[in-house]
PDB file of C-alpha atoms in Angstrom:
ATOM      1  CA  UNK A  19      -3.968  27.164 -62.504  1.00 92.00           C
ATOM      2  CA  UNK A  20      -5.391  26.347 -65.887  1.00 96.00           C
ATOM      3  CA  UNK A  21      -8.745  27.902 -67.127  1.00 96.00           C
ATOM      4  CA  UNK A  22      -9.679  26.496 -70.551  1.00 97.00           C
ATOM      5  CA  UNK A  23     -12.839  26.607 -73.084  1.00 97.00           C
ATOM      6  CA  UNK A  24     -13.697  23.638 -75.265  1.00 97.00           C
ATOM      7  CA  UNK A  25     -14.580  25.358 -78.768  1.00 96.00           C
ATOM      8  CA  UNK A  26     -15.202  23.371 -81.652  1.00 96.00           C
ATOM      9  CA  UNK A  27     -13.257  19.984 -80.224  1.00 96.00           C
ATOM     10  CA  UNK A  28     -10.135  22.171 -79.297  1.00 96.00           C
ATOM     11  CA  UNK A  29      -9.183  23.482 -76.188  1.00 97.00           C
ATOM     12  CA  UNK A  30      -8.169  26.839 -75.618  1.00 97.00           C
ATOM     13  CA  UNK A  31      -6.859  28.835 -72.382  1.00 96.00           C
ATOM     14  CA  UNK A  32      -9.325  31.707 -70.674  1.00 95.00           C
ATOM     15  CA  UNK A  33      -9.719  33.622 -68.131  1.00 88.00           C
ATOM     16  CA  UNK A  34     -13.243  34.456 -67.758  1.00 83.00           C
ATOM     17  CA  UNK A  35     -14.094  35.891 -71.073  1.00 81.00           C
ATOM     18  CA  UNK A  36     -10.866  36.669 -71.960  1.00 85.00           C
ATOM     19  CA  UNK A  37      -8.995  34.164 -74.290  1.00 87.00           C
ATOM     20  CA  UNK A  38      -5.267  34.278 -73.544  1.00 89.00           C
ATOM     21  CA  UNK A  39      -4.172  33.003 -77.387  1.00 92.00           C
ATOM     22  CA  UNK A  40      -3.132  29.537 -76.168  1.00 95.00           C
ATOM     23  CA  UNK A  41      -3.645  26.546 -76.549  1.00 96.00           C
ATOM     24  CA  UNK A  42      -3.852  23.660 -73.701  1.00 97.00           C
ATOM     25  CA  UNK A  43      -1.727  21.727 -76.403  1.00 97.00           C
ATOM     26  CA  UNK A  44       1.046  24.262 -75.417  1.00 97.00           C
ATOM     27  CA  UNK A  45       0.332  24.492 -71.961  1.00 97.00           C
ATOM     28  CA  UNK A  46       0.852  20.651 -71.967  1.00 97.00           C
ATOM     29  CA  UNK A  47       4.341  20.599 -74.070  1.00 97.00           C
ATOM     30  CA  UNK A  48       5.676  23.062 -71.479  1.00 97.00           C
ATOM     31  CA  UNK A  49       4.725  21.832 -68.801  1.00 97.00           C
ATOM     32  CA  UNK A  50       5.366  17.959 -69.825  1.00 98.00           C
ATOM     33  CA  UNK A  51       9.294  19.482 -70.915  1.00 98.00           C
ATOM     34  CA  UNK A  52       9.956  20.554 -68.105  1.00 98.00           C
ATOM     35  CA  UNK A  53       9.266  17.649 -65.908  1.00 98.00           C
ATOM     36  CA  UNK A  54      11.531  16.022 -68.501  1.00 98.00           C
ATOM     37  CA  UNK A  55      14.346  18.332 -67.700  1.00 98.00           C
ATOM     38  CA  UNK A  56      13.825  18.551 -63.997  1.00 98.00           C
ATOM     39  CA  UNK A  57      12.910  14.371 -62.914  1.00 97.00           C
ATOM     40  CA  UNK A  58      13.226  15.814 -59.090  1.00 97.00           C
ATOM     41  CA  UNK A  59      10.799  18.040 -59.290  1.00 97.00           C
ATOM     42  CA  UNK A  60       6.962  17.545 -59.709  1.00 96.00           C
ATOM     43  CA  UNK A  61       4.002  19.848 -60.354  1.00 97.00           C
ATOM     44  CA  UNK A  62       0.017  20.096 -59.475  1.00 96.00           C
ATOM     45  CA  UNK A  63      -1.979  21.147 -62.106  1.00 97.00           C
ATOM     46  CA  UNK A  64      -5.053  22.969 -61.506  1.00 96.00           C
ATOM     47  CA  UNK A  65      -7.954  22.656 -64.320  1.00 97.00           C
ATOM     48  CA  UNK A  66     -10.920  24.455 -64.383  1.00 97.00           C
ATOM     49  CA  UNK A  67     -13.639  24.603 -67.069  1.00 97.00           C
ATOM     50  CA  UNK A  68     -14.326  28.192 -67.490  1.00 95.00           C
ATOM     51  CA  UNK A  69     -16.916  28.641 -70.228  1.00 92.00           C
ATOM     52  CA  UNK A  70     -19.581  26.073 -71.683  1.00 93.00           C
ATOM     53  CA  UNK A  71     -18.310  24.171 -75.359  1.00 94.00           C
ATOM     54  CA  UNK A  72     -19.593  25.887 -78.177  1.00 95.00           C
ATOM     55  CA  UNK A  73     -19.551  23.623 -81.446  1.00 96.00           C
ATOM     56  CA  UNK A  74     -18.137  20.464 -80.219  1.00 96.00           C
ATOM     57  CA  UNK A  75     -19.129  17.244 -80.237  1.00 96.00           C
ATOM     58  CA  UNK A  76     -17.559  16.035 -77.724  1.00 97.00           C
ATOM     59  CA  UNK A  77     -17.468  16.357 -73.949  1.00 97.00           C
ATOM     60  CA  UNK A  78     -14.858  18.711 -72.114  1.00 97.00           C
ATOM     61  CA  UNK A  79     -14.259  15.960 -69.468  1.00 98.00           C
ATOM     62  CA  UNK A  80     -13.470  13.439 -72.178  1.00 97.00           C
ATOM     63  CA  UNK A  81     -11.246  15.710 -74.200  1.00 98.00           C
ATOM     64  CA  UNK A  82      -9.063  16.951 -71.373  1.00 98.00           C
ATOM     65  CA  UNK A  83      -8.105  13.475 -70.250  1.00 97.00           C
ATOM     66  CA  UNK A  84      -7.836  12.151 -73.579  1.00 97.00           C
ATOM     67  CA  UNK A  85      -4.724  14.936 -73.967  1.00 97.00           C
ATOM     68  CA  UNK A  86      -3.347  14.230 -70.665  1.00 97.00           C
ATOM     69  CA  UNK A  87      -3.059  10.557 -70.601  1.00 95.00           C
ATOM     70  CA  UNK A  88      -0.783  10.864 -73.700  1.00 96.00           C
ATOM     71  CA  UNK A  89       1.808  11.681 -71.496  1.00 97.00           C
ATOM     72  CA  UNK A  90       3.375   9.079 -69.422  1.00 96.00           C
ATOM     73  CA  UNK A  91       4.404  11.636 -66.682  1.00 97.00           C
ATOM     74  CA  UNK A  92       0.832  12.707 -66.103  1.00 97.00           C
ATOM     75  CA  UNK A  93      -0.725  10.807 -62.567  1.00 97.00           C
ATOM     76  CA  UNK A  94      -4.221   9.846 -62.710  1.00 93.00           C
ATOM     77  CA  UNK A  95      -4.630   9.467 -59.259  1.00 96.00           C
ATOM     78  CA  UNK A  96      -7.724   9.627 -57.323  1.00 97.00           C
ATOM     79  CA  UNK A  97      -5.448  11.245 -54.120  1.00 96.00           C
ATOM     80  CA  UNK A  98      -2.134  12.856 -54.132  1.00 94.00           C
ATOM     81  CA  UNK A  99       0.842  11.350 -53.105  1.00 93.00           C
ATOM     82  CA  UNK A 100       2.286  10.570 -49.012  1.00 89.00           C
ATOM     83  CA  UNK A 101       5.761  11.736 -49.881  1.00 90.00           C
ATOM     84  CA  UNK A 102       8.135  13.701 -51.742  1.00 90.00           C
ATOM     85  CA  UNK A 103       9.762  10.897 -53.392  1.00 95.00           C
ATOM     86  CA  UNK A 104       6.478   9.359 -54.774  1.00 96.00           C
ATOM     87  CA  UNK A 105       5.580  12.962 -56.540  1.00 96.00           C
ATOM     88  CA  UNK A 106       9.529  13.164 -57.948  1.00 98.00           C
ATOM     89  CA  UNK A 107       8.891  13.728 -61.923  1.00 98.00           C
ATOM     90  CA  UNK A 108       5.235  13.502 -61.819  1.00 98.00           C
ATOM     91  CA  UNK A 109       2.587  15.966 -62.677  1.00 98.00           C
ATOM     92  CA  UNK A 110      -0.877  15.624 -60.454  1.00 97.00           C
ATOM     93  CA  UNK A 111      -4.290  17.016 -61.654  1.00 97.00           C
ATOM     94  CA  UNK A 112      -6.589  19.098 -59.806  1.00 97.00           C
ATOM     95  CA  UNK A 113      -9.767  18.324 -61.684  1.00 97.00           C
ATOM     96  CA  UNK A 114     -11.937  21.223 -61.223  1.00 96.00           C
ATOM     97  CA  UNK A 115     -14.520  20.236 -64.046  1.00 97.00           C
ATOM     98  CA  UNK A 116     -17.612  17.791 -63.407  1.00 96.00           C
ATOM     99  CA  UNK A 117     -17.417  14.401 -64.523  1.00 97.00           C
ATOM    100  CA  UNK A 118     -13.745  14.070 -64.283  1.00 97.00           C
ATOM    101  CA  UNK A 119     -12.547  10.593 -63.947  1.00 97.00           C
ATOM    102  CA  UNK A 120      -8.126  11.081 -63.288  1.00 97.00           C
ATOM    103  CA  UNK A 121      -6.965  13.620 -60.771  1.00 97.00           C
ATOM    104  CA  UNK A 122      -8.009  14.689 -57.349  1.00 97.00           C
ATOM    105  CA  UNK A 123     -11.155  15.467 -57.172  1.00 96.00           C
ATOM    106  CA  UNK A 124     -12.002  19.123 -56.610  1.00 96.00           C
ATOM    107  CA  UNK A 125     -15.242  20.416 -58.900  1.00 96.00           C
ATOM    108  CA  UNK A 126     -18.621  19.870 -56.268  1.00 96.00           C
ATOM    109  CA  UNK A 127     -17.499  22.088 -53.305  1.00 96.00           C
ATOM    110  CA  UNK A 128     -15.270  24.602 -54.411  1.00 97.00           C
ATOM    111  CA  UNK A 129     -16.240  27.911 -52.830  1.00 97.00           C
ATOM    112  CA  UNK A 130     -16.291  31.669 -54.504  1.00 95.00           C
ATOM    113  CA  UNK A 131     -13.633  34.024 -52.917  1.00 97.00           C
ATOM    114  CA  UNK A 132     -13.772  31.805 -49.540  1.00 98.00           C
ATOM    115  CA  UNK A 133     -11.896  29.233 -47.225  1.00 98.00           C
ATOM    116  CA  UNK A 134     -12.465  26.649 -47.049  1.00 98.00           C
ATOM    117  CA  UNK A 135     -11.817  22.261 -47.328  1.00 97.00           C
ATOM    118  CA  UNK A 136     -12.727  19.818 -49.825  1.00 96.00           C
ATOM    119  CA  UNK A 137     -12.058  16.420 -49.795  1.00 94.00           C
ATOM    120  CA  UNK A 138      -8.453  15.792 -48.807  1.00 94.00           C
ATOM    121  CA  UNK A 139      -7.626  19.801 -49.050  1.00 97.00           C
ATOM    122  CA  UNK A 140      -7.365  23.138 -47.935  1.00 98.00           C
ATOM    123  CA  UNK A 141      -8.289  26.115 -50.079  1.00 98.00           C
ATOM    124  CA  UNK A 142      -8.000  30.225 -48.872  1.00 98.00           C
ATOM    125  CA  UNK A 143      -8.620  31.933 -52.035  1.00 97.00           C
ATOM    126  CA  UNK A 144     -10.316  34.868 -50.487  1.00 96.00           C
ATOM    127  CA  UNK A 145     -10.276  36.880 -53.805  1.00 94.00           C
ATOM    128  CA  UNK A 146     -12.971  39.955 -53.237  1.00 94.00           C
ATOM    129  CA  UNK A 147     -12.135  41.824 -50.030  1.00 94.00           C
ATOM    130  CA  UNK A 148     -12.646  45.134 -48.427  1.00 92.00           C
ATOM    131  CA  UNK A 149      -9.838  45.683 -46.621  1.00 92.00           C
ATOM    132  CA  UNK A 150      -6.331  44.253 -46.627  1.00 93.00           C
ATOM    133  CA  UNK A 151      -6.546  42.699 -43.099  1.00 95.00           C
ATOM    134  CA  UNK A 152      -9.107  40.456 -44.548  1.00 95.00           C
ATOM    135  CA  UNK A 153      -7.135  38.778 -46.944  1.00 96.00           C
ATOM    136  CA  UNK A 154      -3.646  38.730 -44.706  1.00 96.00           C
ATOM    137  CA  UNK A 155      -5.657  37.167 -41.942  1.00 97.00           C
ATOM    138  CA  UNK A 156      -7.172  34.498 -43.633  1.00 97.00           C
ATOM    139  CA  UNK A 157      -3.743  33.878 -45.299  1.00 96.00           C
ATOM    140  CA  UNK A 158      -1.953  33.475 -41.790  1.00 95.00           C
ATOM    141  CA  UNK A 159      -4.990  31.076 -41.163  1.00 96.00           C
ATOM    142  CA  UNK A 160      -3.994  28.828 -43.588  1.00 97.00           C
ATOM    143  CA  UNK A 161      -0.322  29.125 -42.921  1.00 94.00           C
ATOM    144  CA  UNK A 162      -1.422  27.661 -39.514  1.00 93.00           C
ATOM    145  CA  UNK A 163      -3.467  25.289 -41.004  1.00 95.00           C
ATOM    146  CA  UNK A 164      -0.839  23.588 -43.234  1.00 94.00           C
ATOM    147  CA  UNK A 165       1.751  23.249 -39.930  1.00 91.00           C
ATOM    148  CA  UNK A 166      -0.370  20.809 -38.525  1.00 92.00           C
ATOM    149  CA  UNK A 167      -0.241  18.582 -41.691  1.00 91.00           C
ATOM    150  CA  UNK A 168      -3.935  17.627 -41.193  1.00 93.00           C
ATOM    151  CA  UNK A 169      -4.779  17.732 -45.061  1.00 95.00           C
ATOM    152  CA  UNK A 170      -2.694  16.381 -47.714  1.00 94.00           C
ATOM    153  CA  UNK A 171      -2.276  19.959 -49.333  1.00 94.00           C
ATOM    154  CA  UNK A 172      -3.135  23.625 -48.829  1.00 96.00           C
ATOM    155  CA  UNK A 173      -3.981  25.599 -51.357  1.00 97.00           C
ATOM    156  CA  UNK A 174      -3.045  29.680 -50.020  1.00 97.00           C
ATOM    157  CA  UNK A 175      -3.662  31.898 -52.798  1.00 97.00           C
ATOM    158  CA  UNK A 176      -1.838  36.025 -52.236  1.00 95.00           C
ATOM    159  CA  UNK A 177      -4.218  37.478 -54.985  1.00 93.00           C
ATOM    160  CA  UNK A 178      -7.310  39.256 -54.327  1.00 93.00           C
ATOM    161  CA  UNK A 179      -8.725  42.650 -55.111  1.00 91.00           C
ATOM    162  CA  UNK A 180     -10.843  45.378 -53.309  1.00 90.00           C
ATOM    163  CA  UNK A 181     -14.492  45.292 -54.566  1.00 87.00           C
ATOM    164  CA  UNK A 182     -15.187  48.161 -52.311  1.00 83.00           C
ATOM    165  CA  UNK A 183     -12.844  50.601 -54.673  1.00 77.00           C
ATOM    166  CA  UNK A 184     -14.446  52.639 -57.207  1.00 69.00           C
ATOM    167  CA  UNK A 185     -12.433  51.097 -60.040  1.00 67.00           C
ATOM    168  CA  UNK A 186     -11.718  47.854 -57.899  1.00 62.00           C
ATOM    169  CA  UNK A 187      -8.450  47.855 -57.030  1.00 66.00           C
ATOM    170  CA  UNK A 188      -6.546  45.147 -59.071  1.00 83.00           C
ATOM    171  CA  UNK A 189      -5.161  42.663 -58.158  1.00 85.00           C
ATOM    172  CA  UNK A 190      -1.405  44.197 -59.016  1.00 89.00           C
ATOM    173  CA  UNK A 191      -2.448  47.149 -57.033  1.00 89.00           C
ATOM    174  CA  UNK A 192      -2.992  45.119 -53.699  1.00 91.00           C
ATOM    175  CA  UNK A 193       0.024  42.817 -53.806  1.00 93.00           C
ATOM    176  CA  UNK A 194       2.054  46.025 -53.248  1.00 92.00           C
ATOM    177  CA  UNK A 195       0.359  46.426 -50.126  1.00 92.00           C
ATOM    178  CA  UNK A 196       0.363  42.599 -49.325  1.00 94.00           C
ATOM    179  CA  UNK A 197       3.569  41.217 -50.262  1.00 95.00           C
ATOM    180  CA  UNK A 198       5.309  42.789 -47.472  1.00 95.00           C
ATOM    181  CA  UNK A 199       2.764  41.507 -44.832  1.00 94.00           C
ATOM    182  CA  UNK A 200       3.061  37.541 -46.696  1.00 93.00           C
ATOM    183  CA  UNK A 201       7.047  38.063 -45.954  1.00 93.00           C
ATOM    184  CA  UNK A 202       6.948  38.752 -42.113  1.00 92.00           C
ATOM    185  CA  UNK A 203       4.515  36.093 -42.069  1.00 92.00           C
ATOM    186  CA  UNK A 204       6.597  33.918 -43.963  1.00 92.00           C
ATOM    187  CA  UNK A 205       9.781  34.635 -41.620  1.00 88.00           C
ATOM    188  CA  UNK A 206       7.981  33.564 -38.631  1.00 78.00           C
ATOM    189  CA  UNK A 207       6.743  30.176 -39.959  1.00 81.00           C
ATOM    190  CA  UNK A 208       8.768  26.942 -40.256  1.00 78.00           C
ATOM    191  CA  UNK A 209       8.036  23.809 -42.457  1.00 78.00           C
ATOM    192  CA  UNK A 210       5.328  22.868 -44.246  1.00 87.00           C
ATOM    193  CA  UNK A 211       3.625  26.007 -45.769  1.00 91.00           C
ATOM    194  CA  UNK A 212       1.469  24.612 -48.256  1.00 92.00           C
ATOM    195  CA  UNK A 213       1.554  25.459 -51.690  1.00 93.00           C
ATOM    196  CA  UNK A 214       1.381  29.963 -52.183  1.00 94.00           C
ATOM    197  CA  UNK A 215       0.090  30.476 -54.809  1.00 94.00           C
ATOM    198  CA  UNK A 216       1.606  34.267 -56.008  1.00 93.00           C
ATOM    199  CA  UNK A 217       0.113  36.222 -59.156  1.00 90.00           C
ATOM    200  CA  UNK A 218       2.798  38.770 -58.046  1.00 93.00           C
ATOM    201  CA  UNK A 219       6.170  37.045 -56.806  1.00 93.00           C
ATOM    202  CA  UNK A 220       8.858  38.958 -55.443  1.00 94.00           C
ATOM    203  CA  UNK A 221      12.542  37.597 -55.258  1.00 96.00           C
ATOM    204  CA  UNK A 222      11.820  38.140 -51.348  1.00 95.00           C
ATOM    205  CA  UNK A 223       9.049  35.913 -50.816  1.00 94.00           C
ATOM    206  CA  UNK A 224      11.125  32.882 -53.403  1.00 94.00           C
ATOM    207  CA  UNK A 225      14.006  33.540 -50.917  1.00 95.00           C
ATOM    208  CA  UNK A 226      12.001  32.913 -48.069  1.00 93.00           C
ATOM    209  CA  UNK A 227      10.176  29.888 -49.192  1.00 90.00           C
ATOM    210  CA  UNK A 228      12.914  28.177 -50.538  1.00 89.00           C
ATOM    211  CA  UNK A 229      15.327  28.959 -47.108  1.00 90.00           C
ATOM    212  CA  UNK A 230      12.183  27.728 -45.446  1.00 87.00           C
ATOM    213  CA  UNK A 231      13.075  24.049 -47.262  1.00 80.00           C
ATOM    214  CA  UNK A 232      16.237  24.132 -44.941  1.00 82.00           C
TER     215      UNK A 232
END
């Protein structure tokens, strides 16, 4: 889940208005290596354009895929793949910028802190919430969703925070309360889950998704 800024023809990684010191240069070395050193294993790469370019002259569409195509490992698919073996040492884009012309598209339609489907996916990244039950229902939802293989993937994000809280509760905070709900859940479910997507893993929840494999 990438979030970059185009500033002065370079791009940079953000979160909101926060620059993380790095590069997308460096994003792209490490995660280019290690499809190099692991050819069975493939990743989706989320990218989002988080803040207008300042001083550039040229567009953040055109940039990003310029940098990507350089690598021979990046897919510019239109759709994701039908199996496992197609994806094998392969990283597919989630273009979540306007204009993009490689990846899967994924920029008109995306919801705020929502479930919900676009195009050929399945997104629960209910993010604000005022109770806990909001968030671990919604999550089951999608765990449901992604047994009955209707969409080629399901995007089920565990992070959210409780707007309601006076400071919001962060997101840290709340995965103490829901990480234990995510593992029952987890238990009771049998292949495909989707991709979870976990700001705050716990060796549980790896245990159980990669036992859930076999």
């Amino acid at each position: 889940d990438i979030r970059l800024m185009l500033e002065k023809d370079k791009l940079k990684v953000v979160h909101s208005f926060v620059d993380q010191d790095l590069s997308f240069e460096s994003v792209l070395e490490n995660i280019t290596s290690f499809i190099a050193e692991n050819p069975t294993e493939f990743l989706v790469v989320s990218i989002k354009q988080e803040a207008d370019p300042e001083n550039s002259t040229v567009s953040f569409a055109s940039k990003v895929e310029e940098m990507l195509l350089q690598h021979d490992c990046v897919s510019g698919d239109r759709s994701f793949p039908k199996t496992l073996g197609e994806a094998r040492g392969k990283i597919f884009i989630l273009s979540r910028y306007e204009n993009a012309s490689i990846g899967v598209p994924a920029y008109h339609g995306w919801m705020d802190s929502a479930s919900f489907e676009i195009g050929e996916l399945y997104v629960q990244d209910k993010y604000k919430i005022t109770d806990i039950a909001q968030k671990t229902e919604a999550f089951e939802n999608a765990l449901n969703i992604a047994v009955e293989m209707k969409y080629s993937l399901v995007l089920n994000y565990a992070s959210c925070y409780l707007e309601n809280a006076w400071p919001p509760m962060s997101a840290s905070k709340t995965a103490k309360e829901i990480n234990p709900y995510l593992c029952e859940m987890l238990k009771n479910k049998t292949a495909p889950l989707g991709a979870i997507l976990c700001d705050y893993i716990t060796q549980e929840i790896c245990d159980i998704i990669i036992e859930n494999n076999f």
